[in-house]
C-alpha cells in the first residue's frame, strides 16, 4: 500500500463528472490497484475513488498544467468501464509504501455471525434448489461468507451483513472480480444478503448485477413460526 499526502486536484470522468479543487489530501494506492482520495474530515469514506480492476499511470504534466505548478499527473482508468480519475499533483508532502500482507478479514459481531450460520442452514432463503459449498470460502483478499451452487452447477458468492451499505457491496464486488478469474468457479454471481439494505447500496448492487436479499432474522430463528429450534 502506498500512502501519499499531496496538494492536488482530482477530476473524475465516466457516467458523470466530478471535480475536487486544489487542496491537501491523502492518496491511498492499494495493492489491489484501487485508488482512494481522502480529506482530513467530513467522513470516513473517501471523497472519490476508483475500484479495481484499474490501472494507475504516472505521467509528466502537459504544458498548461506545468505552468500552473503541477509536477505530476496520476491517471487511474477502470479496465471495464473506462471511467477515469485524473489527479494533478502540485506538491508531495509525504510518500511511503507499506507491505500489509493478507488480511484475515472482518470478525463478525454476534448477530452477523449468527445470520451467516442460519443462512448456511437455510440456503433456500436465497433461492430454490441451492446447495452449500462452504462457509468462509477462502480467497487471497479474505473469506467469502457463503459459497453456493445452483441446480445448473453455477457458483453463487453470498456476502452477509446485519446492515447492508455501500461498503458491503464494494467488498462483494472485489470478491466477485477475483473469483471470476478462476476457470473452475466462473461464472460466479453475487448475492448481497442483510437484515436491512440501504437504498444507495441496493442501487449500486443492482447496477453491478448483484442480487439483494433481505433477511428475516427472527423468522430464520423460528421465532415467528413458533417452531422450536436449538442453536
mmCIF file with all atom_site columns, C-alpha atoms in Angstrom:
data_model
loop_
_atom_site.group_PDB
_atom_site.id
_atom_site.type_symbol
_atom_site.label_atom_id
_atom_site.label_alt_id
_atom_site.label_comp_id
_atom_site.label_asym_id
_atom_site.label_entity_id
_atom_site.label_seq_id
_atom_site.pdbx_PDB_ins_code
_atom_site.Cartn_x
_atom_site.Cartn_y
_atom_site.Cartn_z
_atom_site.occupancy
_atom_site.B_iso_or_equiv
_atom_site.pdbx_formal_charge
_atom_site.auth_seq_id
_atom_site.auth_comp_id
_atom_site.auth_asym_id
_atom_site.auth_atom_id
_atom_site.pdbx_PDB_model_num
ATOM 1   C CA . UNK A 1 1   ? 0.000   0.000   0.000   1.00 0.00 ? 1   UNK A CA 1
ATOM 2   C CA . UNK A 1 2   ? 1.295   3.441   -0.959  1.00 0.00 ? 2   UNK A CA 1
ATOM 3   C CA . UNK A 1 3   ? 0.334   6.484   1.107   1.00 0.00 ? 3   UNK A CA 1
ATOM 4   C CA . UNK A 1 4   ? 0.869   9.921   -0.414  1.00 0.00 ? 4   UNK A CA 1
ATOM 5   C CA . UNK A 1 5   ? -0.053  13.244  1.189   1.00 0.00 ? 5   UNK A CA 1
ATOM 6   C CA . UNK A 1 6   ? -0.100  15.843  -1.555  1.00 0.00 ? 6   UNK A CA 1
ATOM 7   C CA . UNK A 1 7   ? -1.533  19.144  -2.667  1.00 0.00 ? 7   UNK A CA 1
ATOM 8   C CA . UNK A 1 8   ? -3.682  18.023  -5.550  1.00 0.00 ? 8   UNK A CA 1
ATOM 9   C CA . UNK A 1 9   ? -6.844  18.424  -7.580  1.00 0.00 ? 9   UNK A CA 1
ATOM 10  C CA . UNK A 1 10  ? -8.924  15.490  -8.828  1.00 0.00 ? 10  UNK A CA 1
ATOM 11  C CA . UNK A 1 11  ? -11.217 15.103  -11.836 1.00 0.00 ? 11  UNK A CA 1
ATOM 12  C CA . UNK A 1 12  ? -13.497 12.112  -12.376 1.00 0.00 ? 12  UNK A CA 1
ATOM 13  C CA . UNK A 1 13  ? -14.976 11.288  -15.780 1.00 0.00 ? 13  UNK A CA 1
ATOM 14  C CA . UNK A 1 14  ? -17.363 8.442   -16.524 1.00 0.00 ? 14  UNK A CA 1
ATOM 15  C CA . UNK A 1 15  ? -21.108 8.058   -16.077 1.00 0.00 ? 15  UNK A CA 1
ATOM 16  C CA . UNK A 1 16  ? -20.915 11.532  -14.534 1.00 0.00 ? 16  UNK A CA 1
ATOM 17  C CA . UNK A 1 17  ? -18.203 14.114  -13.950 1.00 0.00 ? 17  UNK A CA 1
ATOM 18  C CA . UNK A 1 18  ? -16.895 15.450  -10.632 1.00 0.00 ? 18  UNK A CA 1
ATOM 19  C CA . UNK A 1 19  ? -14.158 17.852  -9.599  1.00 0.00 ? 19  UNK A CA 1
ATOM 20  C CA . UNK A 1 20  ? -12.181 18.277  -6.376  1.00 0.00 ? 20  UNK A CA 1
ATOM 21  C CA . UNK A 1 21  ? -10.357 21.633  -6.380  1.00 0.00 ? 21  UNK A CA 1
ATOM 22  C CA . UNK A 1 22  ? -6.793  22.094  -5.186  1.00 0.00 ? 22  UNK A CA 1
ATOM 23  C CA . UNK A 1 23  ? -6.295  21.063  -1.546  1.00 0.00 ? 23  UNK A CA 1
ATOM 24  C CA . UNK A 1 24  ? -4.067  18.887  0.626   1.00 0.00 ? 24  UNK A CA 1
ATOM 25  C CA . UNK A 1 25  ? -5.311  15.296  0.636   1.00 0.00 ? 25  UNK A CA 1
ATOM 26  C CA . UNK A 1 26  ? -4.319  11.710  1.375   1.00 0.00 ? 26  UNK A CA 1
ATOM 27  C CA . UNK A 1 27  ? -3.996  9.422   -1.658  1.00 0.00 ? 27  UNK A CA 1
ATOM 28  C CA . UNK A 1 28  ? -4.147  5.687   -0.907  1.00 0.00 ? 28  UNK A CA 1
ATOM 29  C CA . UNK A 1 29  ? -2.997  3.373   -3.697  1.00 0.00 ? 29  UNK A CA 1
ATOM 30  C CA . UNK A 1 30  ? -3.766  -0.187  -2.590  1.00 0.00 ? 30  UNK A CA 1
ATOM 31  C CA . UNK A 1 31  ? -2.267  -3.483  -3.659  1.00 0.00 ? 31  UNK A CA 1
ATOM 32  C CA . UNK A 1 32  ? -5.477  -4.436  -5.494  1.00 0.00 ? 32  UNK A CA 1
ATOM 33  C CA . UNK A 1 33  ? -4.942  -1.429  -7.781  1.00 0.00 ? 33  UNK A CA 1
ATOM 34  C CA . UNK A 1 34  ? -7.633  0.805   -6.287  1.00 0.00 ? 34  UNK A CA 1
ATOM 35  C CA . UNK A 1 35  ? -7.051  4.484   -5.522  1.00 0.00 ? 35  UNK A CA 1
ATOM 36  C CA . UNK A 1 36  ? -8.834  6.350   -2.721  1.00 0.00 ? 36  UNK A CA 1
ATOM 37  C CA . UNK A 1 37  ? -8.770  10.108  -2.148  1.00 0.00 ? 37  UNK A CA 1
ATOM 38  C CA . UNK A 1 38  ? -9.299  11.191  1.465   1.00 0.00 ? 38  UNK A CA 1
ATOM 39  C CA . UNK A 1 39  ? -9.626  14.519  3.257   1.00 0.00 ? 39  UNK A CA 1
ATOM 40  C CA . UNK A 1 40  ? -8.934  15.198  6.930   1.00 0.00 ? 40  UNK A CA 1
ATOM 41  C CA . UNK A 1 41  ? -12.570 15.440  7.932   1.00 0.00 ? 41  UNK A CA 1
ATOM 42  C CA . UNK A 1 42  ? -16.197 15.116  6.967   1.00 0.00 ? 42  UNK A CA 1
ATOM 43  C CA . UNK A 1 43  ? -16.412 11.349  6.681   1.00 0.00 ? 43  UNK A CA 1
ATOM 44  C CA . UNK A 1 44  ? -14.527 8.079   6.980   1.00 0.00 ? 44  UNK A CA 1
ATOM 45  C CA . UNK A 1 45  ? -15.376 7.459   3.329   1.00 0.00 ? 45  UNK A CA 1
ATOM 46  C CA . UNK A 1 46  ? -13.114 8.718   0.526   1.00 0.00 ? 46  UNK A CA 1
ATOM 47  C CA . UNK A 1 47  ? -14.044 11.874  -1.362  1.00 0.00 ? 47  UNK A CA 1
ATOM 48  C CA . UNK A 1 48  ? -13.530 9.960   -4.589  1.00 0.00 ? 48  UNK A CA 1
ATOM 49  C CA . UNK A 1 49  ? -12.102 6.592   -5.568  1.00 0.00 ? 49  UNK A CA 1
ATOM 50  C CA . UNK A 1 50  ? -11.566 4.039   -8.316  1.00 0.00 ? 50  UNK A CA 1
ATOM 51  C CA . UNK A 1 51  ? -12.275 0.385   -7.598  1.00 0.00 ? 51  UNK A CA 1
ATOM 52  C CA . UNK A 1 52  ? -10.388 -2.498  -9.237  1.00 0.00 ? 52  UNK A CA 1
ATOM 53  C CA . UNK A 1 53  ? -9.794  -3.689  -11.866 1.00 0.00 ? 53  UNK A CA 1
ATOM 54  C CA . UNK A 1 54  ? -7.990  -0.470  -12.724 1.00 0.00 ? 54  UNK A CA 1
ATOM 55  C CA . UNK A 1 55  ? -4.529  0.753   -13.633 1.00 0.00 ? 55  UNK A CA 1
ATOM 56  C CA . UNK A 1 56  ? -2.573  3.782   -12.445 1.00 0.00 ? 56  UNK A CA 1
ATOM 57  C CA . UNK A 1 57  ? -0.283  5.553   -14.896 1.00 0.00 ? 57  UNK A CA 1
ATOM 58  C CA . UNK A 1 58  ? 2.080   8.331   -13.809 1.00 0.00 ? 58  UNK A CA 1
ATOM 59  C CA . UNK A 1 59  ? 2.500   10.996  -16.490 1.00 0.00 ? 59  UNK A CA 1
ATOM 60  C CA . UNK A 1 60  ? 4.513   14.175  -16.900 1.00 0.00 ? 60  UNK A CA 1
ATOM 61  C CA . UNK A 1 61  ? 2.249   17.230  -16.863 1.00 0.00 ? 61  UNK A CA 1
ATOM 62  C CA . UNK A 1 62  ? 1.369   18.926  -20.117 1.00 0.00 ? 62  UNK A CA 1
ATOM 63  C CA . UNK A 1 63  ? 2.492   22.493  -20.744 1.00 0.00 ? 63  UNK A CA 1
ATOM 64  C CA . UNK A 1 64  ? -0.663  24.084  -19.316 1.00 0.00 ? 64  UNK A CA 1
ATOM 65  C CA . UNK A 1 65  ? -0.533  22.003  -16.126 1.00 0.00 ? 65  UNK A CA 1
ATOM 66  C CA . UNK A 1 66  ? 3.202   22.559  -15.667 1.00 0.00 ? 66  UNK A CA 1
ATOM 67  C CA . UNK A 1 67  ? 2.782   26.323  -15.990 1.00 0.00 ? 67  UNK A CA 1
ATOM 68  C CA . UNK A 1 68  ? 0.104   26.119  -13.248 1.00 0.00 ? 68  UNK A CA 1
ATOM 69  C CA . UNK A 1 69  ? 2.549   24.349  -10.916 1.00 0.00 ? 69  UNK A CA 1
ATOM 70  C CA . UNK A 1 70  ? 1.588   20.704  -11.476 1.00 0.00 ? 70  UNK A CA 1
ATOM 71  C CA . UNK A 1 71  ? 4.557   18.341  -11.063 1.00 0.00 ? 71  UNK A CA 1
ATOM 72  C CA . UNK A 1 72  ? 2.863   15.034  -11.891 1.00 0.00 ? 72  UNK A CA 1
ATOM 73  C CA . UNK A 1 73  ? -0.322  13.522  -13.299 1.00 0.00 ? 73  UNK A CA 1
ATOM 74  C CA . UNK A 1 74  ? -1.825  10.315  -11.918 1.00 0.00 ? 74  UNK A CA 1
ATOM 75  C CA . UNK A 1 75  ? -4.300  8.800   -14.358 1.00 0.00 ? 75  UNK A CA 1
ATOM 76  C CA . UNK A 1 76  ? -6.361  5.893   -12.986 1.00 0.00 ? 76  UNK A CA 1
ATOM 77  C CA . UNK A 1 77  ? -8.522  4.076   -15.550 1.00 0.00 ? 77  UNK A CA 1
ATOM 78  C CA . UNK A 1 78  ? -11.081 1.358   -14.875 1.00 0.00 ? 78  UNK A CA 1
ATOM 79  C CA . UNK A 1 79  ? -10.410 -1.672  -17.084 1.00 0.00 ? 79  UNK A CA 1
ATOM 80  C CA . UNK A 1 80  ? -14.071 -2.500  -17.767 1.00 0.00 ? 80  UNK A CA 1
ATOM 81  C CA . UNK A 1 81  ? -15.954 0.799   -17.816 1.00 0.00 ? 81  UNK A CA 1
ATOM 82  C CA . UNK A 1 82  ? -13.274 3.224   -18.997 1.00 0.00 ? 82  UNK A CA 1
ATOM 83  C CA . UNK A 1 83  ? -14.124 5.579   -16.105 1.00 0.00 ? 83  UNK A CA 1
ATOM 84  C CA . UNK A 1 84  ? -11.081 7.616   -15.107 1.00 0.00 ? 84  UNK A CA 1
ATOM 85  C CA . UNK A 1 85  ? -9.604  9.716   -12.332 1.00 0.00 ? 85  UNK A CA 1
ATOM 86  C CA . UNK A 1 86  ? -7.037  12.370  -13.173 1.00 0.00 ? 86  UNK A CA 1
ATOM 87  C CA . UNK A 1 87  ? -5.073  13.513  -10.130 1.00 0.00 ? 87  UNK A CA 1
ATOM 88  C CA . UNK A 1 88  ? -2.987  16.638  -10.678 1.00 0.00 ? 88  UNK A CA 1
ATOM 89  C CA . UNK A 1 89  ? -0.242  16.720  -8.037  1.00 0.00 ? 89  UNK A CA 1
ATOM 90  C CA . UNK A 1 90  ? 1.218   20.109  -7.200  1.00 0.00 ? 90  UNK A CA 1
ATOM 91  C CA . UNK A 1 91  ? 3.363   19.135  -4.212  1.00 0.00 ? 91  UNK A CA 1
ATOM 92  C CA . UNK A 1 92  ? 4.199   15.848  -2.470  1.00 0.00 ? 92  UNK A CA 1
ATOM 93  C CA . UNK A 1 93  ? 4.395   16.268  1.304   1.00 0.00 ? 93  UNK A CA 1
ATOM 94  C CA . UNK A 1 94  ? 4.744   12.609  2.243   1.00 0.00 ? 94  UNK A CA 1
ATOM 95  C CA . UNK A 1 95  ? 5.253   9.415   0.245   1.00 0.00 ? 95  UNK A CA 1
ATOM 96  C CA . UNK A 1 96  ? 5.626   5.952   1.796   1.00 0.00 ? 96  UNK A CA 1
ATOM 97  C CA . UNK A 1 97  ? 4.908   2.331   0.865   1.00 0.00 ? 97  UNK A CA 1
ATOM 98  C CA . UNK A 1 98  ? 3.999   -0.481  3.253   1.00 0.00 ? 98  UNK A CA 1
ATOM 99  C CA . UNK A 1 99  ? 3.526   -4.256  2.820   1.00 0.00 ? 99  UNK A CA 1
ATOM 100 C CA . UNK A 1 100 ? 0.449   -5.206  4.859   1.00 0.00 ? 100 UNK A CA 1
ATOM 101 C CA . UNK A 1 101 ? 0.198   -8.883  3.896   1.00 0.00 ? 101 UNK A CA 1
ATOM 102 C CA . UNK A 1 102 ? -3.028  -10.878 3.669   1.00 0.00 ? 102 UNK A CA 1
ATOM 103 C CA . UNK A 1 103 ? -5.789  -9.586  5.922   1.00 0.00 ? 103 UNK A CA 1
ATOM 104 C CA . UNK A 1 104 ? -7.652  -12.228 7.975   1.00 0.00 ? 104 UNK A CA 1
ATOM 105 C CA . UNK A 1 105 ? -10.952 -10.480 7.258   1.00 0.00 ? 105 UNK A CA 1
ATOM 106 C CA . UNK A 1 106 ? -13.544 -8.776  9.401   1.00 0.00 ? 106 UNK A CA 1
ATOM 107 C CA . UNK A 1 107 ? -14.638 -10.649 12.503  1.00 0.00 ? 107 UNK A CA 1
ATOM 108 C CA . UNK A 1 108 ? -18.422 -10.738 12.589  1.00 0.00 ? 108 UNK A CA 1
ATOM 109 C CA . UNK A 1 109 ? -20.396 -9.489  15.551  1.00 0.00 ? 109 UNK A CA 1
ATOM 110 C CA . UNK A 1 110 ? -22.806 -11.863 17.269  1.00 0.00 ? 110 UNK A CA 1
ATOM 111 C CA . UNK A 1 111 ? -25.860 -11.144 15.137  1.00 0.00 ? 111 UNK A CA 1
ATOM 112 C CA . UNK A 1 112 ? -23.919 -11.097 11.860  1.00 0.00 ? 112 UNK A CA 1
ATOM 113 C CA . UNK A 1 113 ? -22.144 -14.367 12.629  1.00 0.00 ? 113 UNK A CA 1
ATOM 114 C CA . UNK A 1 114 ? -25.463 -15.928 13.634  1.00 0.00 ? 114 UNK A CA 1
ATOM 115 C CA . UNK A 1 115 ? -27.088 -14.691 10.409  1.00 0.00 ? 115 UNK A CA 1
ATOM 116 C CA . UNK A 1 116 ? -24.337 -16.329 8.394   1.00 0.00 ? 116 UNK A CA 1
ATOM 117 C CA . UNK A 1 117 ? -24.738 -19.640 10.248  1.00 0.00 ? 117 UNK A CA 1
ATOM 118 C CA . UNK A 1 118 ? -28.536 -19.601 9.947   1.00 0.00 ? 118 UNK A CA 1
ATOM 119 C CA . UNK A 1 119 ? -28.364 -18.785 6.249   1.00 0.00 ? 119 UNK A CA 1
ATOM 120 C CA . UNK A 1 120 ? -25.914 -21.638 5.678   1.00 0.00 ? 120 UNK A CA 1
ATOM 121 C CA . UNK A 1 121 ? -28.535 -23.970 7.171   1.00 0.00 ? 121 UNK A CA 1
ATOM 122 C CA . UNK A 1 122 ? -31.397 -22.389 5.176   1.00 0.00 ? 122 UNK A CA 1
ATOM 123 C CA . UNK A 1 123 ? -29.944 -21.612 1.759   1.00 0.00 ? 123 UNK A CA 1
ATOM 124 C CA . UNK A 1 124 ? -33.454 -21.901 0.298   1.00 0.00 ? 124 UNK A CA 1
ATOM 125 C CA . UNK A 1 125 ? -33.908 -18.336 1.607   1.00 0.00 ? 125 UNK A CA 1
ATOM 126 C CA . UNK A 1 126 ? -31.609 -17.294 -1.254  1.00 0.00 ? 126 UNK A CA 1
ATOM 127 C CA . UNK A 1 127 ? -33.277 -19.497 -3.871  1.00 0.00 ? 127 UNK A CA 1
ATOM 128 C CA . UNK A 1 128 ? -34.775 -22.901 -4.598  1.00 0.00 ? 128 UNK A CA 1
ATOM 129 C CA . UNK A 1 129 ? -32.503 -25.857 -5.245  1.00 0.00 ? 129 UNK A CA 1
ATOM 130 C CA . UNK A 1 130 ? -29.325 -24.251 -3.930  1.00 0.00 ? 130 UNK A CA 1
ATOM 131 C CA . UNK A 1 131 ? -26.695 -26.223 -2.027  1.00 0.00 ? 131 UNK A CA 1
ATOM 132 C CA . UNK A 1 132 ? -23.975 -25.024 0.317   1.00 0.00 ? 132 UNK A CA 1
ATOM 133 C CA . UNK A 1 133 ? -20.399 -25.485 -0.888  1.00 0.00 ? 133 UNK A CA 1
ATOM 134 C CA . UNK A 1 134 ? -18.672 -23.887 2.093   1.00 0.00 ? 134 UNK A CA 1
ATOM 135 C CA . UNK A 1 135 ? -18.868 -21.183 4.717   1.00 0.00 ? 135 UNK A CA 1
ATOM 136 C CA . UNK A 1 136 ? -15.961 -18.712 4.884   1.00 0.00 ? 136 UNK A CA 1
ATOM 137 C CA . UNK A 1 137 ? -14.718 -19.697 1.427   1.00 0.00 ? 137 UNK A CA 1
ATOM 138 C CA . UNK A 1 138 ? -11.060 -18.578 1.357   1.00 0.00 ? 138 UNK A CA 1
ATOM 139 C CA . UNK A 1 139 ? -9.678  -16.093 -1.183  1.00 0.00 ? 139 UNK A CA 1
ATOM 140 C CA . UNK A 1 140 ? -6.470  -14.078 -1.362  1.00 0.00 ? 140 UNK A CA 1
ATOM 141 C CA . UNK A 1 141 ? -8.310  -10.959 -0.134  1.00 0.00 ? 141 UNK A CA 1
ATOM 142 C CA . UNK A 1 142 ? -10.422 -12.536 2.602   1.00 0.00 ? 142 UNK A CA 1
ATOM 143 C CA . UNK A 1 143 ? -13.123 -15.162 3.078   1.00 0.00 ? 143 UNK A CA 1
ATOM 144 C CA . UNK A 1 144 ? -16.446 -15.123 1.229   1.00 0.00 ? 144 UNK A CA 1
ATOM 145 C CA . UNK A 1 145 ? -19.256 -15.661 3.757   1.00 0.00 ? 145 UNK A CA 1
ATOM 146 C CA . UNK A 1 146 ? -21.067 -18.399 1.812   1.00 0.00 ? 146 UNK A CA 1
ATOM 147 C CA . UNK A 1 147 ? -20.346 -20.183 -1.442  1.00 0.00 ? 147 UNK A CA 1
ATOM 148 C CA . UNK A 1 148 ? -23.361 -21.911 -3.017  1.00 0.00 ? 148 UNK A CA 1
ATOM 149 C CA . UNK A 1 149 ? -24.180 -23.998 -6.104  1.00 0.00 ? 149 UNK A CA 1
ATOM 150 C CA . UNK A 1 150 ? -27.364 -23.674 -8.117  1.00 0.00 ? 150 UNK A CA 1
ATOM 151 C CA . UNK A 1 151 ? -29.100 -26.658 -9.803  1.00 0.00 ? 151 UNK A CA 1
ATOM 152 C CA . UNK A 1 152 ? -27.359 -25.859 -13.112 1.00 0.00 ? 152 UNK A CA 1
ATOM 153 C CA . UNK A 1 153 ? -23.918 -26.026 -11.464 1.00 0.00 ? 153 UNK A CA 1
ATOM 154 C CA . UNK A 1 154 ? -23.402 -22.269 -11.298 1.00 0.00 ? 154 UNK A CA 1
ATOM 155 C CA . UNK A 1 155 ? -21.497 -20.691 -8.411  1.00 0.00 ? 155 UNK A CA 1
ATOM 156 C CA . UNK A 1 156 ? -23.001 -18.054 -6.120  1.00 0.00 ? 156 UNK A CA 1
ATOM 157 C CA . UNK A 1 157 ? -20.998 -15.935 -3.660  1.00 0.00 ? 157 UNK A CA 1
ATOM 158 C CA . UNK A 1 158 ? -23.035 -14.539 -0.769  1.00 0.00 ? 158 UNK A CA 1
ATOM 159 C CA . UNK A 1 159 ? -21.991 -11.624 1.449   1.00 0.00 ? 159 UNK A CA 1
ATOM 160 C CA . UNK A 1 160 ? -23.951 -11.497 4.725   1.00 0.00 ? 160 UNK A CA 1
ATOM 161 C CA . UNK A 1 161 ? -24.401 -8.270  6.682   1.00 0.00 ? 161 UNK A CA 1
ATOM 162 C CA . UNK A 1 162 ? -26.560 -7.087  9.524   1.00 0.00 ? 162 UNK A CA 1
ATOM 163 C CA . UNK A 1 163 ? -26.881 -3.674  7.872   1.00 0.00 ? 163 UNK A CA 1
ATOM 164 C CA . UNK A 1 164 ? -26.088 -3.615  4.168   1.00 0.00 ? 164 UNK A CA 1
ATOM 165 C CA . UNK A 1 165 ? -24.373 -0.456  2.957   1.00 0.00 ? 165 UNK A CA 1
ATOM 166 C CA . UNK A 1 166 ? -22.222 0.577   0.005   1.00 0.00 ? 166 UNK A CA 1
ATOM 167 C CA . UNK A 1 167 ? -19.027 -0.722  1.627   1.00 0.00 ? 167 UNK A CA 1
ATOM 168 C CA . UNK A 1 168 ? -20.525 -4.221  1.746   1.00 0.00 ? 168 UNK A CA 1
ATOM 169 C CA . UNK A 1 169 ? -21.398 -4.069  -1.954  1.00 0.00 ? 169 UNK A CA 1
ATOM 170 C CA . UNK A 1 170 ? -17.840 -2.928  -2.740  1.00 0.00 ? 170 UNK A CA 1
ATOM 171 C CA . UNK A 1 171 ? -16.484 -5.825  -0.680  1.00 0.00 ? 171 UNK A CA 1
ATOM 172 C CA . UNK A 1 172 ? -18.599 -8.372  -2.571  1.00 0.00 ? 172 UNK A CA 1
ATOM 173 C CA . UNK A 1 173 ? -17.620 -6.755  -5.892  1.00 0.00 ? 173 UNK A CA 1
ATOM 174 C CA . UNK A 1 174 ? -13.939 -7.303  -5.092  1.00 0.00 ? 174 UNK A CA 1
ATOM 175 C CA . UNK A 1 175 ? -14.616 -10.960 -4.250  1.00 0.00 ? 175 UNK A CA 1
ATOM 176 C CA . UNK A 1 176 ? -16.551 -11.493 -7.487  1.00 0.00 ? 176 UNK A CA 1
ATOM 177 C CA . UNK A 1 177 ? -13.840 -9.924  -9.620  1.00 0.00 ? 177 UNK A CA 1
ATOM 178 C CA . UNK A 1 178 ? -11.274 -12.254 -8.057  1.00 0.00 ? 178 UNK A CA 1
ATOM 179 C CA . UNK A 1 179 ? -13.423 -15.414 -8.107  1.00 0.00 ? 179 UNK A CA 1
ATOM 180 C CA . UNK A 1 180 ? -14.389 -14.950 -11.746 1.00 0.00 ? 180 UNK A CA 1
ATOM 181 C CA . UNK A 1 181 ? -10.719 -15.236 -12.713 1.00 0.00 ? 181 UNK A CA 1
ATOM 182 C CA . UNK A 1 182 ? -10.804 -18.877 -11.575 1.00 0.00 ? 182 UNK A CA 1
ATOM 183 C CA . UNK A 1 183 ? -11.968 -21.054 -14.501 1.00 0.00 ? 183 UNK A CA 1
ATOM 184 C CA . UNK A 1 184 ? -13.086 -23.764 -12.049 1.00 0.00 ? 184 UNK A CA 1
ATOM 185 C CA . UNK A 1 185 ? -15.558 -21.357 -10.437 1.00 0.00 ? 185 UNK A CA 1
ATOM 186 C CA . UNK A 1 186 ? -16.542 -18.892 -13.154 1.00 0.00 ? 186 UNK A CA 1
ATOM 187 C CA . UNK A 1 187 ? -19.061 -17.624 -13.846 1.00 0.00 ? 187 UNK A CA 1
ATOM 188 C CA . UNK A 1 188 ? -19.714 -16.542 -10.242 1.00 0.00 ? 188 UNK A CA 1
ATOM 189 C CA . UNK A 1 189 ? -22.797 -14.455 -9.454  1.00 0.00 ? 189 UNK A CA 1
ATOM 190 C CA . UNK A 1 190 ? -23.285 -12.440 -6.285  1.00 0.00 ? 190 UNK A CA 1
ATOM 191 C CA . UNK A 1 191 ? -25.961 -12.132 -3.620  1.00 0.00 ? 191 UNK A CA 1
ATOM 192 C CA . UNK A 1 192 ? -25.909 -9.347  -1.025  1.00 0.00 ? 192 UNK A CA 1
ATOM 193 C CA . UNK A 1 193 ? -27.932 -10.548 1.991   1.00 0.00 ? 193 UNK A CA 1
ATOM 194 C CA . UNK A 1 194 ? -28.726 -8.396  5.028   1.00 0.00 ? 194 UNK A CA 1
ATOM 195 C CA . UNK A 1 195 ? -31.418 -7.644  7.581   1.00 0.00 ? 195 UNK A CA 1
ATOM 196 C CA . UNK A 1 196 ? -31.558 -4.099  6.255   1.00 0.00 ? 196 UNK A CA 1
ATOM 197 C CA . UNK A 1 197 ? -30.194 -2.871  2.922   1.00 0.00 ? 197 UNK A CA 1
ATOM 198 C CA . UNK A 1 198 ? -29.744 0.862   2.431   1.00 0.00 ? 198 UNK A CA 1
ATOM 199 C CA . UNK A 1 199 ? -31.298 2.287   -0.753  1.00 0.00 ? 199 UNK A CA 1
ATOM 200 C CA . UNK A 1 200 ? -27.944 3.505   -2.114  1.00 0.00 ? 200 UNK A CA 1
ATOM 201 C CA . UNK A 1 201 ? -26.420 0.057   -1.569  1.00 0.00 ? 201 UNK A CA 1
ATOM 202 C CA . UNK A 1 202 ? -29.341 -1.605  -3.351  1.00 0.00 ? 202 UNK A CA 1
ATOM 203 C CA . UNK A 1 203 ? -28.966 0.716   -6.349  1.00 0.00 ? 203 UNK A CA 1
ATOM 204 C CA . UNK A 1 204 ? -25.208 0.065   -6.563  1.00 0.00 ? 204 UNK A CA 1
ATOM 205 C CA . UNK A 1 205 ? -25.675 -3.701  -6.214  1.00 0.00 ? 205 UNK A CA 1
ATOM 206 C CA . UNK A 1 206 ? -28.353 -3.769  -8.932  1.00 0.00 ? 206 UNK A CA 1
ATOM 207 C CA . UNK A 1 207 ? -26.128 -1.716  -11.242 1.00 0.00 ? 207 UNK A CA 1
ATOM 208 C CA . UNK A 1 208 ? -23.368 -4.316  -10.794 1.00 0.00 ? 208 UNK A CA 1
ATOM 209 C CA . UNK A 1 209 ? -25.634 -7.307  -11.377 1.00 0.00 ? 209 UNK A CA 1
ATOM 210 C CA . UNK A 1 210 ? -25.663 -8.321  -7.698  1.00 0.00 ? 210 UNK A CA 1
ATOM 211 C CA . UNK A 1 211 ? -28.973 -9.620  -6.312  1.00 0.00 ? 211 UNK A CA 1
ATOM 212 C CA . UNK A 1 212 ? -30.152 -8.266  -2.941  1.00 0.00 ? 212 UNK A CA 1
ATOM 213 C CA . UNK A 1 213 ? -31.969 -10.429 -0.369  1.00 0.00 ? 213 UNK A CA 1
ATOM 214 C CA . UNK A 1 214 ? -33.466 -9.011  2.831   1.00 0.00 ? 214 UNK A CA 1
ATOM 215 C CA . UNK A 1 215 ? -33.159 -11.474 5.721   1.00 0.00 ? 215 UNK A CA 1
ATOM 216 C CA . UNK A 1 216 ? -35.813 -12.017 8.400   1.00 0.00 ? 216 UNK A CA 1
ATOM 217 C CA . UNK A 1 217 ? -33.590 -12.843 11.374  1.00 0.00 ? 217 UNK A CA 1
ATOM 218 C CA . UNK A 1 218 ? -36.427 -13.719 13.749  1.00 0.00 ? 218 UNK A CA 1
ATOM 219 C CA . UNK A 1 219 ? -38.169 -15.812 11.111  1.00 0.00 ? 219 UNK A CA 1
ATOM 220 C CA . UNK A 1 220 ? -34.960 -17.694 10.332  1.00 0.00 ? 220 UNK A CA 1
ATOM 221 C CA . UNK A 1 221 ? -34.585 -18.486 14.034  1.00 0.00 ? 221 UNK A CA 1
ATOM 222 C CA . UNK A 1 222 ? -38.115 -19.883 14.046  1.00 0.00 ? 222 UNK A CA 1
ATOM 223 C CA . UNK A 1 223 ? -39.491 -17.244 16.422  1.00 0.00 ? 223 UNK A CA 1
ATOM 224 C CA . UNK A 1 224 ? -42.393 -16.120 14.218  1.00 0.00 ? 224 UNK A CA 1
ATOM 225 C CA . UNK A 1 225 ? -43.304 -19.631 13.120  1.00 0.00 ? 225 UNK A CA 1
ATOM 226 C CA . UNK A 1 226 ? -43.250 -20.870 16.699  1.00 0.00 ? 226 UNK A CA 1
ATOM 227 C CA . UNK A 1 227 ? -41.103 -23.843 15.678  1.00 0.00 ? 227 UNK A CA 1
ATOM 228 C CA . UNK A 1 228 ? -38.657 -24.620 18.488  1.00 0.00 ? 228 UNK A CA 1
ATOM 229 C CA . UNK A 1 229 ? -35.017 -24.541 17.413  1.00 0.00 ? 229 UNK A CA 1
ATOM 230 C CA . UNK A 1 230 ? -31.862 -25.090 19.407  1.00 0.00 ? 230 UNK A CA 1
ATOM 231 C CA . UNK A 1 231 ? -28.742 -23.306 18.051  1.00 0.00 ? 231 UNK A CA 1
#
